[in-house]
XYZ file of C-alpha atoms in Angstrom:
616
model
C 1.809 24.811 -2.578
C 4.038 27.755 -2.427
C 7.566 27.089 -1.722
C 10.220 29.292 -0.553
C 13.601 28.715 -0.812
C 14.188 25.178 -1.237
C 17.198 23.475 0.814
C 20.486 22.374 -0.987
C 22.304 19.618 1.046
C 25.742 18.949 -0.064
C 28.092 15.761 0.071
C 30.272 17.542 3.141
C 28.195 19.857 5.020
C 25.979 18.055 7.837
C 22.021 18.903 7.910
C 22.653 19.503 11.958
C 25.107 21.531 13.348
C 27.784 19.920 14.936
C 27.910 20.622 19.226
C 30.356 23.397 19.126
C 28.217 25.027 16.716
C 25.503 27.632 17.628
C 22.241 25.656 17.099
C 20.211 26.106 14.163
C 16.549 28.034 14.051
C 14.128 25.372 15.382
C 10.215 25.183 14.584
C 9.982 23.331 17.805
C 11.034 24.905 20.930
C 8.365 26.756 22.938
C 7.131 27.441 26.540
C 3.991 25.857 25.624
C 5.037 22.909 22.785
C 8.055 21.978 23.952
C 8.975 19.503 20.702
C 12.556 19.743 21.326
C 13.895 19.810 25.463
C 17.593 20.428 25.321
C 18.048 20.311 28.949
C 14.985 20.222 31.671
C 15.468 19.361 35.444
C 13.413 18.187 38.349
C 12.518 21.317 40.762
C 11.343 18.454 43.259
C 13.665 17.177 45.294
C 15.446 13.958 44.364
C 13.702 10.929 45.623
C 15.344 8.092 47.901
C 15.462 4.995 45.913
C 16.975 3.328 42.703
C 17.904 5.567 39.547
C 18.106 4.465 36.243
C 19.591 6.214 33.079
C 17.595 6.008 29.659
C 19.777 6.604 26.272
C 17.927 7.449 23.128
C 19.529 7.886 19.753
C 17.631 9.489 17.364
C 17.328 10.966 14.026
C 18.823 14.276 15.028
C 20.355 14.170 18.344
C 21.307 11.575 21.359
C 19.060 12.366 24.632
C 19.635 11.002 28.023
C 17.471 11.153 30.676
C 17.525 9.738 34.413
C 14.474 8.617 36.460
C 13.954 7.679 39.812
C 12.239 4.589 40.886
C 8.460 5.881 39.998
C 9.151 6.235 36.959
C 9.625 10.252 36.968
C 11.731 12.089 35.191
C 14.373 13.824 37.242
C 16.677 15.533 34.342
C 17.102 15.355 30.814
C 19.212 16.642 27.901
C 20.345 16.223 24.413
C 22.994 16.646 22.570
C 22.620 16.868 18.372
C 24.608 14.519 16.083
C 25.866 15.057 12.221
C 23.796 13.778 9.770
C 24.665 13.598 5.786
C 21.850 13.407 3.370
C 21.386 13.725 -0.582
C 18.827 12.587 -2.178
C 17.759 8.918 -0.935
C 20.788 8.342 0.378
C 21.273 9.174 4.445
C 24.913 8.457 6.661
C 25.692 9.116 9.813
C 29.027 8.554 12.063
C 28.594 6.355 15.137
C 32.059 7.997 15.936
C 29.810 11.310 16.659
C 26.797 9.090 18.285
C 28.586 8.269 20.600
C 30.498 11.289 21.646
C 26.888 12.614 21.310
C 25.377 9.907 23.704
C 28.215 11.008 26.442
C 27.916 14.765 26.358
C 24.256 13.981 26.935
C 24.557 11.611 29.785
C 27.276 13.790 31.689
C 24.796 16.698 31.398
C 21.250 14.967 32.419
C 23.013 13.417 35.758
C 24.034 16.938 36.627
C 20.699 18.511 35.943
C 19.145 15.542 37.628
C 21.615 16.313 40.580
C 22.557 12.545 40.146
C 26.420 11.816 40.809
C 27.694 9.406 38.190
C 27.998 6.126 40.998
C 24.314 6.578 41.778
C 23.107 5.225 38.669
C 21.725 2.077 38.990
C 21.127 0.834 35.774
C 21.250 1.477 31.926
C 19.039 0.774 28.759
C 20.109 2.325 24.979
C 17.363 2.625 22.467
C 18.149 4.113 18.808
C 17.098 4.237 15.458
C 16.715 0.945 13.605
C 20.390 2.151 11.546
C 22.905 -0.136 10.386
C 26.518 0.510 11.723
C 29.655 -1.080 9.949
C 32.561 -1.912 12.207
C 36.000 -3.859 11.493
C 37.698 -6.355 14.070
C 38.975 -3.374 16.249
C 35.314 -1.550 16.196
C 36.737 0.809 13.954
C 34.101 2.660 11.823
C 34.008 1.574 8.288
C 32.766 3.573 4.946
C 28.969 2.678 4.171
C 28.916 5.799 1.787
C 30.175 6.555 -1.795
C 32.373 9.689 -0.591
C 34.640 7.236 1.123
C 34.639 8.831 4.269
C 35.560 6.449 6.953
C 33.356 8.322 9.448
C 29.619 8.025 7.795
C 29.395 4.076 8.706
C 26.074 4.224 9.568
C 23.067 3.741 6.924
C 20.137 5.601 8.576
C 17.109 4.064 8.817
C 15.189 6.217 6.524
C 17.863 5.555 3.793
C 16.073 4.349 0.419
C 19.041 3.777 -1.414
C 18.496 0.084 -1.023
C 15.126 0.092 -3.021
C 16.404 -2.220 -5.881
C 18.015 -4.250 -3.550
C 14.413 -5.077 -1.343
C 12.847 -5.815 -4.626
C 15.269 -8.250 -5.236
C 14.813 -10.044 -2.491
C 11.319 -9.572 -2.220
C 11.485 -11.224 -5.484
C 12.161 -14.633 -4.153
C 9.029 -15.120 -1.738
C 11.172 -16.878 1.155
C 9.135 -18.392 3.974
C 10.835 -15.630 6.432
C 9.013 -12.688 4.527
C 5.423 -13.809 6.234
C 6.753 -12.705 9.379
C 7.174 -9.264 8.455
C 4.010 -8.460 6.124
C 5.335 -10.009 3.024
C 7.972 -8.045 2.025
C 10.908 -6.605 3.401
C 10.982 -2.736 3.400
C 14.505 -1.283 2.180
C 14.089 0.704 5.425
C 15.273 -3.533 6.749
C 18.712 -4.420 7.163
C 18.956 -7.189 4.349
C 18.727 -4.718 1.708
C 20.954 -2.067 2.731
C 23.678 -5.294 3.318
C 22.969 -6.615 0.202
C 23.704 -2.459 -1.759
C 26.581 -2.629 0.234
C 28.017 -5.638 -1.169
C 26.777 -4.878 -4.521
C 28.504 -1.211 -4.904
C 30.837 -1.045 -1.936
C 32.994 -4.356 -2.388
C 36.039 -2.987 -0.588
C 33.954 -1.743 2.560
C 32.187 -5.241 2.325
C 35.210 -7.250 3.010
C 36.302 -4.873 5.864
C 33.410 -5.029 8.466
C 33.561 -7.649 10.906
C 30.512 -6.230 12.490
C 27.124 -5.351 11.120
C 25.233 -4.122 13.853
C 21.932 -2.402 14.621
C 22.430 1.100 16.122
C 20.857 0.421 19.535
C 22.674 -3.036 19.845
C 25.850 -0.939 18.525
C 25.403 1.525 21.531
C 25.051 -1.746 24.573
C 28.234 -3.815 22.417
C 29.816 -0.170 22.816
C 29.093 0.494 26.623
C 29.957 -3.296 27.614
C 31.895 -4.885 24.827
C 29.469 -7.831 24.768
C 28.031 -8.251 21.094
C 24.947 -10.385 22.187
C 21.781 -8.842 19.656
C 18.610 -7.901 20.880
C 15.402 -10.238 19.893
C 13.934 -6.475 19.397
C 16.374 -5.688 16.375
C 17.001 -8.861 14.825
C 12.984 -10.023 14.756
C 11.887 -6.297 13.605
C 14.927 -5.547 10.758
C 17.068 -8.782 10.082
C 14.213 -11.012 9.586
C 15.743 -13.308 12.866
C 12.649 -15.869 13.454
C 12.829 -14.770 17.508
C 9.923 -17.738 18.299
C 12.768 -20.261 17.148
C 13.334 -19.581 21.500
C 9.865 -20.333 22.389
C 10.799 -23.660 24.277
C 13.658 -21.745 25.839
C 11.164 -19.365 27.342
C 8.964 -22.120 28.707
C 12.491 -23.818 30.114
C 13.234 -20.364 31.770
C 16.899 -20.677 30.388
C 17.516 -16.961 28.629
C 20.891 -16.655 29.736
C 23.462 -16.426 26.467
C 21.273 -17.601 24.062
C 23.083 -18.969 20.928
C 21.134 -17.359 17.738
C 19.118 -20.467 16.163
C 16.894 -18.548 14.352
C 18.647 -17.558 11.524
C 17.288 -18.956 7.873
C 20.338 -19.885 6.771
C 18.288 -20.380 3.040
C 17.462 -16.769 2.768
C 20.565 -15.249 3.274
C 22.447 -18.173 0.539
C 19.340 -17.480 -1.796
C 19.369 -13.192 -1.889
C 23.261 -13.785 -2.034
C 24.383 -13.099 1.252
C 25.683 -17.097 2.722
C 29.025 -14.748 3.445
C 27.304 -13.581 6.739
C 26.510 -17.255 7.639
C 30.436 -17.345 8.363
C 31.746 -18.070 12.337
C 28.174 -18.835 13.216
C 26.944 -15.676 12.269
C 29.476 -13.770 13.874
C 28.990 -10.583 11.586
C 25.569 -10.661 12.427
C 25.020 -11.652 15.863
C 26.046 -15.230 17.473
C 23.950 -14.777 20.893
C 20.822 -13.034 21.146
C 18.740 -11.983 24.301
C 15.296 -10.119 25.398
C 15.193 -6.522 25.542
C 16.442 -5.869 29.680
C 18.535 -8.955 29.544
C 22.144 -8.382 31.663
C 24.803 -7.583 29.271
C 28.383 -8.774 29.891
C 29.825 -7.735 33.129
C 27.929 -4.734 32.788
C 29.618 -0.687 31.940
C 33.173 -1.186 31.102
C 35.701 1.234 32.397
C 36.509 3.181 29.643
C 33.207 3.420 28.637
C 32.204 4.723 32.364
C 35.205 7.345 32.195
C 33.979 8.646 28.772
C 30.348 8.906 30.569
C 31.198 9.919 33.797
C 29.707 6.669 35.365
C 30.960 4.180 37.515
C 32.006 0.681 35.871
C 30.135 -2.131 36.406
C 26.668 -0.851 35.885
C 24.136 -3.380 34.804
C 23.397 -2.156 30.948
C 20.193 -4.033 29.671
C 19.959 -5.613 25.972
C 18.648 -3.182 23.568
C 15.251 -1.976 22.220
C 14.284 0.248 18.845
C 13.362 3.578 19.875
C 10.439 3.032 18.850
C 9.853 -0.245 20.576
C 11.443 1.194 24.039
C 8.306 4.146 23.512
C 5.803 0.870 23.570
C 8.056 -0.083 26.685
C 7.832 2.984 28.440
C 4.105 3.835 27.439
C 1.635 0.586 26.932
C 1.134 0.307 30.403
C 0.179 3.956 31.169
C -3.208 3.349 31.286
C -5.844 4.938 34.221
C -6.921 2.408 36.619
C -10.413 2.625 35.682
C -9.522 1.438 32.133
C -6.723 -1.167 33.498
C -9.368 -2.858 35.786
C -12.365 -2.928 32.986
C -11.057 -5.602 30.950
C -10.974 -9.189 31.679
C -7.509 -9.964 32.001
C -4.606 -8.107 31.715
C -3.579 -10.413 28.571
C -6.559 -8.708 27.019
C -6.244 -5.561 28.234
C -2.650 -5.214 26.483
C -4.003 -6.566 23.650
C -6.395 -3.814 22.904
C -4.109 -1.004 22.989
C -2.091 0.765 19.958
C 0.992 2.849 20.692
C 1.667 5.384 18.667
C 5.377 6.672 19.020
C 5.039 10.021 16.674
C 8.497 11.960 15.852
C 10.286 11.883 12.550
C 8.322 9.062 11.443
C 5.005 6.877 13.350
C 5.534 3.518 14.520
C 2.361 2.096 15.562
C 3.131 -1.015 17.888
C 0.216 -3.754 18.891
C 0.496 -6.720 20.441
C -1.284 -10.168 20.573
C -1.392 -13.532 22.202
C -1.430 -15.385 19.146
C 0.261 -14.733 16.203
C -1.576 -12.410 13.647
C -0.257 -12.829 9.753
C -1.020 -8.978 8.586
C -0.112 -7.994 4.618
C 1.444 -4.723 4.180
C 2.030 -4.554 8.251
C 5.335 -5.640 9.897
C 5.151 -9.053 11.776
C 4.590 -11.057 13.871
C 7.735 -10.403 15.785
C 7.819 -13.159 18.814
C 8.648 -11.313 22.103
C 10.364 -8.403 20.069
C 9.045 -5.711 22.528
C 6.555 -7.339 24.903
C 8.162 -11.167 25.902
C 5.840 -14.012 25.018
C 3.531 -11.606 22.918
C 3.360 -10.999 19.130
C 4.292 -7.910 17.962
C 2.655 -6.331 14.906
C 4.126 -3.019 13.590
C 2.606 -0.732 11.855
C 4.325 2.791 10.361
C 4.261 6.101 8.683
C 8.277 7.043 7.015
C 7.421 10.156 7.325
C 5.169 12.373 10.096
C 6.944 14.852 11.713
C 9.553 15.050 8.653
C 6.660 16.043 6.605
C 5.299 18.641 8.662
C 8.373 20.233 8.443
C 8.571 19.887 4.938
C 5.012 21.499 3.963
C 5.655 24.452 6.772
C 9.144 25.061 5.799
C 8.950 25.166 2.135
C 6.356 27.409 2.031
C 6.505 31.211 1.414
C 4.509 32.345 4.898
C 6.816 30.241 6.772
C 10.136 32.673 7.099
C 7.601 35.735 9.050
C 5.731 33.157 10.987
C 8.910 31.526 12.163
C 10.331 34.923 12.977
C 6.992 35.688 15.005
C 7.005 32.549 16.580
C 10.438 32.937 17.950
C 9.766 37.107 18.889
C 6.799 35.648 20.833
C 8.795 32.728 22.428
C 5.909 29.999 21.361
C 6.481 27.409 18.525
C 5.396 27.999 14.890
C 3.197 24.943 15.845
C 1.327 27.089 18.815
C 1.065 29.992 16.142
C -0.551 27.492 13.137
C -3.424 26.240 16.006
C -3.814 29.846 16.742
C -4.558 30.762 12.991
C -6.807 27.801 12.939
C -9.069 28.468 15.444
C -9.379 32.261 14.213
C -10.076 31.400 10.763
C -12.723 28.845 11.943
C -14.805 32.049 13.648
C -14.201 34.249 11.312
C -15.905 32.204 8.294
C -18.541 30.824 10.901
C -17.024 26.872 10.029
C -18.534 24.519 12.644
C -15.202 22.765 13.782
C -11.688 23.533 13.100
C -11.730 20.436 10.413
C -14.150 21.532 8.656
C -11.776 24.667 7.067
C -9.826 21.496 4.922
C -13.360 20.585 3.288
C -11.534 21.229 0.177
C -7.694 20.536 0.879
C -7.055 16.991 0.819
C -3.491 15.001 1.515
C -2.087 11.905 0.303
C 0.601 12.286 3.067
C 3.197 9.314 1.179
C 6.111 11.713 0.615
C 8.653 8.990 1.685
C 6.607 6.580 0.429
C 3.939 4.015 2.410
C 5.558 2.012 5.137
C 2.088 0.071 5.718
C -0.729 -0.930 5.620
C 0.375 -1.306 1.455
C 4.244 -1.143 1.591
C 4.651 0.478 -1.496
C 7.849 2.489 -1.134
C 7.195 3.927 -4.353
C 4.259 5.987 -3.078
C 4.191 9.351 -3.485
C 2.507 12.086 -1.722
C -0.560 14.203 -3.144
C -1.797 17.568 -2.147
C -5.097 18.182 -3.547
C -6.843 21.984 -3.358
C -4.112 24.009 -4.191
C -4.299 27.637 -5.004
C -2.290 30.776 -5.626
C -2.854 32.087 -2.506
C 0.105 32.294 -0.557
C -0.949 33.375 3.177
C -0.362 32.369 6.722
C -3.628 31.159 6.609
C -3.350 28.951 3.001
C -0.111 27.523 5.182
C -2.432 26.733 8.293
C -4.911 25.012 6.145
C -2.257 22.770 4.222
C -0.778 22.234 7.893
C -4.057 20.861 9.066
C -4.856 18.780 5.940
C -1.603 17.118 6.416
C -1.987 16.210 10.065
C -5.495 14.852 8.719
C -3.762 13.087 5.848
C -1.077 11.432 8.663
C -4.237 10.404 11.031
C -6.334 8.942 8.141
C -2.979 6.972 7.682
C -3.397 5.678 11.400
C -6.873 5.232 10.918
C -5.818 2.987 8.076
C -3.574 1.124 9.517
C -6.280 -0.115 12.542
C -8.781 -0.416 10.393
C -6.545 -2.868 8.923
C -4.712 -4.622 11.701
C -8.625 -5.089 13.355
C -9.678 -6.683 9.987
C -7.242 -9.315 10.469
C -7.683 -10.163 14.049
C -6.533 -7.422 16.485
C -9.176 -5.729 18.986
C -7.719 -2.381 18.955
C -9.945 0.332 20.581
C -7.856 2.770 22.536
C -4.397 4.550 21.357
C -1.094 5.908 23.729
C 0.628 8.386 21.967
C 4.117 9.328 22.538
C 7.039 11.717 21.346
C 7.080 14.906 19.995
C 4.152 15.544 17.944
C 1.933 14.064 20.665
C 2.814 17.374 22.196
C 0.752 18.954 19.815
C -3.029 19.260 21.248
C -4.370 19.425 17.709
C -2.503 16.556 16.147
C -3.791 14.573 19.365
C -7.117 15.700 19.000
C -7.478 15.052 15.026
C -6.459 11.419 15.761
C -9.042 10.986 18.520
C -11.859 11.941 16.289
C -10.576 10.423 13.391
C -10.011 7.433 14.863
C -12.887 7.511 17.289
C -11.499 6.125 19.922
C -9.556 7.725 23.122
C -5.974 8.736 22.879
C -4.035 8.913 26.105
C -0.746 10.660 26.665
C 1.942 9.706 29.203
C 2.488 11.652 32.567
C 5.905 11.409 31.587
C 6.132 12.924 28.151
C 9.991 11.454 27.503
C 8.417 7.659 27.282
C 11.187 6.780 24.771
C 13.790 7.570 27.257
C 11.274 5.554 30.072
C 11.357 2.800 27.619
C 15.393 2.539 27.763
C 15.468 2.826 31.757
C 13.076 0.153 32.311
C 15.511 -1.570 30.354
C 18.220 -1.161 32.870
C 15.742 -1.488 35.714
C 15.084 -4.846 34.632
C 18.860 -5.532 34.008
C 19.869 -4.445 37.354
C 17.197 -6.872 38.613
C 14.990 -4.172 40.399
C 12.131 -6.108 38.444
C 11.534 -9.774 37.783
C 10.242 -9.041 35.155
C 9.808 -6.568 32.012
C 6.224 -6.221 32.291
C 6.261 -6.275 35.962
C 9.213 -2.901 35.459
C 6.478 -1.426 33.353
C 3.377 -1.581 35.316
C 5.583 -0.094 38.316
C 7.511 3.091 36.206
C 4.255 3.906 33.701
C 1.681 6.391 34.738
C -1.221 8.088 32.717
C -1.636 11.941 32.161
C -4.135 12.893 30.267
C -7.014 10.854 28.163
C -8.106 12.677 25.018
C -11.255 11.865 23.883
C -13.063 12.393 20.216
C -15.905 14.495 19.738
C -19.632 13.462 20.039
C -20.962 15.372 17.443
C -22.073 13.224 14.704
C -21.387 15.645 12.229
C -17.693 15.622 13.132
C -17.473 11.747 12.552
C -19.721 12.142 9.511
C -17.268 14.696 8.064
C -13.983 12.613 8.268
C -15.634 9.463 7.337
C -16.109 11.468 3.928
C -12.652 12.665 4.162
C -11.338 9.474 4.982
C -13.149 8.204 1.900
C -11.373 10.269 -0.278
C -7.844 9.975 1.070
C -8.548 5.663 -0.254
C -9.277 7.072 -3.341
C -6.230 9.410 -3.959
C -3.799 6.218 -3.795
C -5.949 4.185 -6.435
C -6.012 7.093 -8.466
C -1.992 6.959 -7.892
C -2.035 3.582 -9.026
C -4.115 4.182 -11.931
C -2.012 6.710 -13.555
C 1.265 5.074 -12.776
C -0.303 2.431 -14.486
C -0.847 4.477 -17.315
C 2.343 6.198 -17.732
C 4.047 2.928 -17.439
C 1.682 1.811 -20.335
C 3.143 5.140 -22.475
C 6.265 4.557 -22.277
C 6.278 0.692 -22.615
């Protein structure tokens, strides 16, 4: 691949620029791909009824969004947050979240024409990062610099690598509930490198927090942890509540699923302290009633009213599932035999910086190299198994950006007012006439890509994956950058295809996908998943299910909804149903492509193998 100049972050100097900064170039803000929405509004008029406010914190920047009581979207913005990064090692400042999360809030209830007492109820999704707080919330250093404001680890943070294998080492019972192994993506890890290299920090923090359950503890000053986080990162054993849920009695429920013999055995029995006070006491189900709901000075500092009913947290990920596994046509809704199975069958794929892939199941599925079961981590009283890609979106801005056609396309793309995306599909279908090719995958016949740049989340959890570009030449043209742009996209839905493939072989039913966030924006990524999975994909009518996901959250808090799913069926809707081609030949061609993206990781294995036998 030709690269252009190659990025230099430094220790000081954020990869975003901070709010009062002009914003920098983006690949993804178009008329017609609209990856990136800084602020959109409702033309219609506002709808009588209940509102609710969404809150999603992601990689880049905090969003907000407000929706009436259909489920559409009546205003939206974001606001970007600071974000340190060098080498595997990624910080952020919850300080800057949050001022983040209430510039963005303040703004989306005045595009929404939505005064701040209106609101009816809250939800906060984030990033599964891990925030350090001391008795007074104050942050507290997670980093080497010392800098009391990056006290959050990221989520894609690998610094923690020795750390996982560590723990992995000793085979607890808990590790069969999430594939095996914990990923150093997980919390225990990144506590345990804390610990380990940051002693001082260590015996500050009084809090160790996910970022979403951060965000709720922030708005109502009630610390009470989400089933979603602790099940999904902290390896909490969320069916310990299963007789609770039959009892009905969800109210305050004191954490009992702790294994108090993992933490003493990877050397953590410090966070056992106070009942696991550092790590959560209480737990609840996403929507549950936080507290005594917004507290004052948080509603000042948003421009709310106090008092509003702020649901328990979900993953950002998890709140997409929320806001998109029931946006399903009728037709399809009614053809199955119960709506048990009907859920069941379904895979949402929530595509941005990374791909979570989130399926559910009555029973509980035991799935190596896949994430889970997590009991009633996203969907209450189902399993949750969680597939995942580190790196999607991330690495489609890698390939485009560090290659040499990429500084004139970018410049065309932003003369013409489209996205570098719309430009790259463009090229595509022009090449594919021009050399007579009988589908737009067929140009990658010999381009192949091993997309594990950030390693392999699942199906083999092998962090130390790398990525593989196969069919590289000195050419150096827009069109050599469209081609290694498709392969990629390929490589990314061969990992989907993958991950199924694998799930299904161990007792799933999966046959039809819901895609959500940005990339499912773009109609060729959607389109190369549909026929490389074979199955339908089918996209939201509202595209910001993320920020639907965290409003049903306060829907159900606000108790608009008995229920979660019951919040769901009422605020999802379907848009459009992609389906994959019926020509045979298309399905015969990524089968063979799909054969030889196995093969690239075995060869991978093979020579790691034998350098490791070199220089034994």
């Amino acid at each position: 691949m030709s690269a252009g100049k190659k990025k230099v972050w430094s220790d000081t100097t954020p990869l975003l620029h901070r709010r009062n900064s002009p914003p920098p170039p983006s690949y993804h803000s178009s008329s017609s791909f609209p990856f990136t929405v800084e602020m959109t509004s409702s033309s219609s008029p506002r709808r009588v009824g209940s509102l609710f406010l969404g809150i999603d914190v992601g990689t880049s920047s905090a969003r907000a969004g407000v929706f009436d009581d259909k489920g559409k979207l009546l205003g939206t913005s974001s606001s970007p947050i600071q974000i340190w990064k060098e080498g595997d090692i990624v910080e952020q400042s919850s300080t800057d979240i949050w001022h983040a999360v209430c510039a963005s809030v303040k703004s989306a209830c005045s595009l929404a024409n939505v005064a701040g007492h209106e609101v009816t109820g809250i939800g906060f999704a984030a990033t599964c990062s891990l925030v350090a707080v001391d008795s007074d919330g104050a942050p507290v250093t997670v980093s080497w610099s010392g800098d009391s404001r990056r006290n959050v680890i990221v989520w894609m943070d690998h610094r923690a690598v020795k750390q996982a294998e560590k723990i992995n080492s000793f085979n607890s019972p808990v590790l069969q509930y999430c594939g095996g192994a914990v990923s150093p993506e997980m919390q225990p890890p990144k506590l345990l490198w804390v610990k380990e290299n940051l002693p001082e920090s260590w015996s500050m923090v009084f809090r160790w927090m996910d970022l979403s359950d951060w965000l709720s503890y922030r708005a109502t000053g009630d610390d009470t942890r989400s089933l979603c986080t602790t099940v999904c990162k902290w390896t909490y054993l969320g069916h310990a509540h299963m007789q609770q849920m039959k009892e009905k009695n969800l109210r305050d429920m004191e954490a009992c699923g702790w294994d108090d013999d993992f933490w003493e055995e990877i050397g953590l029995g410090d966070l056992l302290e106070g009942h696991h006070a550092k790590i959560g006491r209480s737990v609840a189900l996403p929507g549950h009633s936080l507290g005594s709901g917004l507290t004052t000075a948080a509603a000042q500092e948003m421009g709310l009213r106090a008092g509003i009913p702020v649901g328990t947290s979900l993953i950002d990920a998890h709140a997409g599932g929320v806001g998109i596994m029931e946006s399903v046509p009728e037709s399809d809704s009614e053809a199955k035999e119960s709506e048990k199975e009907a859920v069941s069958s379904r895979m949402a794929l929530v595509c941005g910086t990374s791909t979570c892939h989130m399926a559910v199941s009555e029973s509980k599925l035991f799935i190596p190299g896949v994430w889970g079961p997590f009991w009633s981590a996203m969907l209450p009283e189902y399993w949750l198994t969680e597939g995942g890609q580190s790196a999607t979106g991330a690495l489609l801005d890698y390939i485009i950006e560090n290659h040499m056609a990429s500084p004139p396309l970018a410049e065309r793309a932003a003369s013409q007012k489209t996205s570098i995306f719309a430009l790259l599909n463009s090229i595509l279908k022009t090449m594919m006439q021009e050399r007579k090719s009988p589908f737009v995958a067929a140009l990658t016949e010999n381009t192949h890509v091993l997309p594990d740049f950030h390693g392999n989340r699942s199906p083999i959890a092998d962090p130390k994956s790398k990525g593989i570009i196969c069919g590289l030449t000195l050419d150096t043209s827009e069109g050599q950058l469209a081609l290694l742009y498709l392969a990629t996209i390929q490589g990314v839905a061969y990992g989907t295809r993958h991950i199924v493939e694998h799930c299904n072989a161990h007792g799933h039913k999966i046959n039809t996908l819901l895609a959500c966030g940005g990339l499912s924006k773009n109609p060729l990524y959607v389109q190369e998943h549909a026929d490389i999975m074979g199955c339908p994909v089918i996209l939201p009518r509202e595209s910001e299910s993320v920020l639907l996901g965290a409003a049903i959250l306060g829907a159900v808090a606000a108790k608009k909804y008995p229920t979660l799913m019951e919040a769901m069926k009422a605020l999802n809707a379907a848009g459009q149903v992609v389906r994959p081609s019926q020509d045979p030949k298309v399905k015969k061609y990524h089968d063979a492509k799909y054969k030889i993206f196995r093969e690239l990781y075995e060869q991978q294995l093979s020579q790691r193998s034998a350098m490791a036998k070199a220089l034994d």
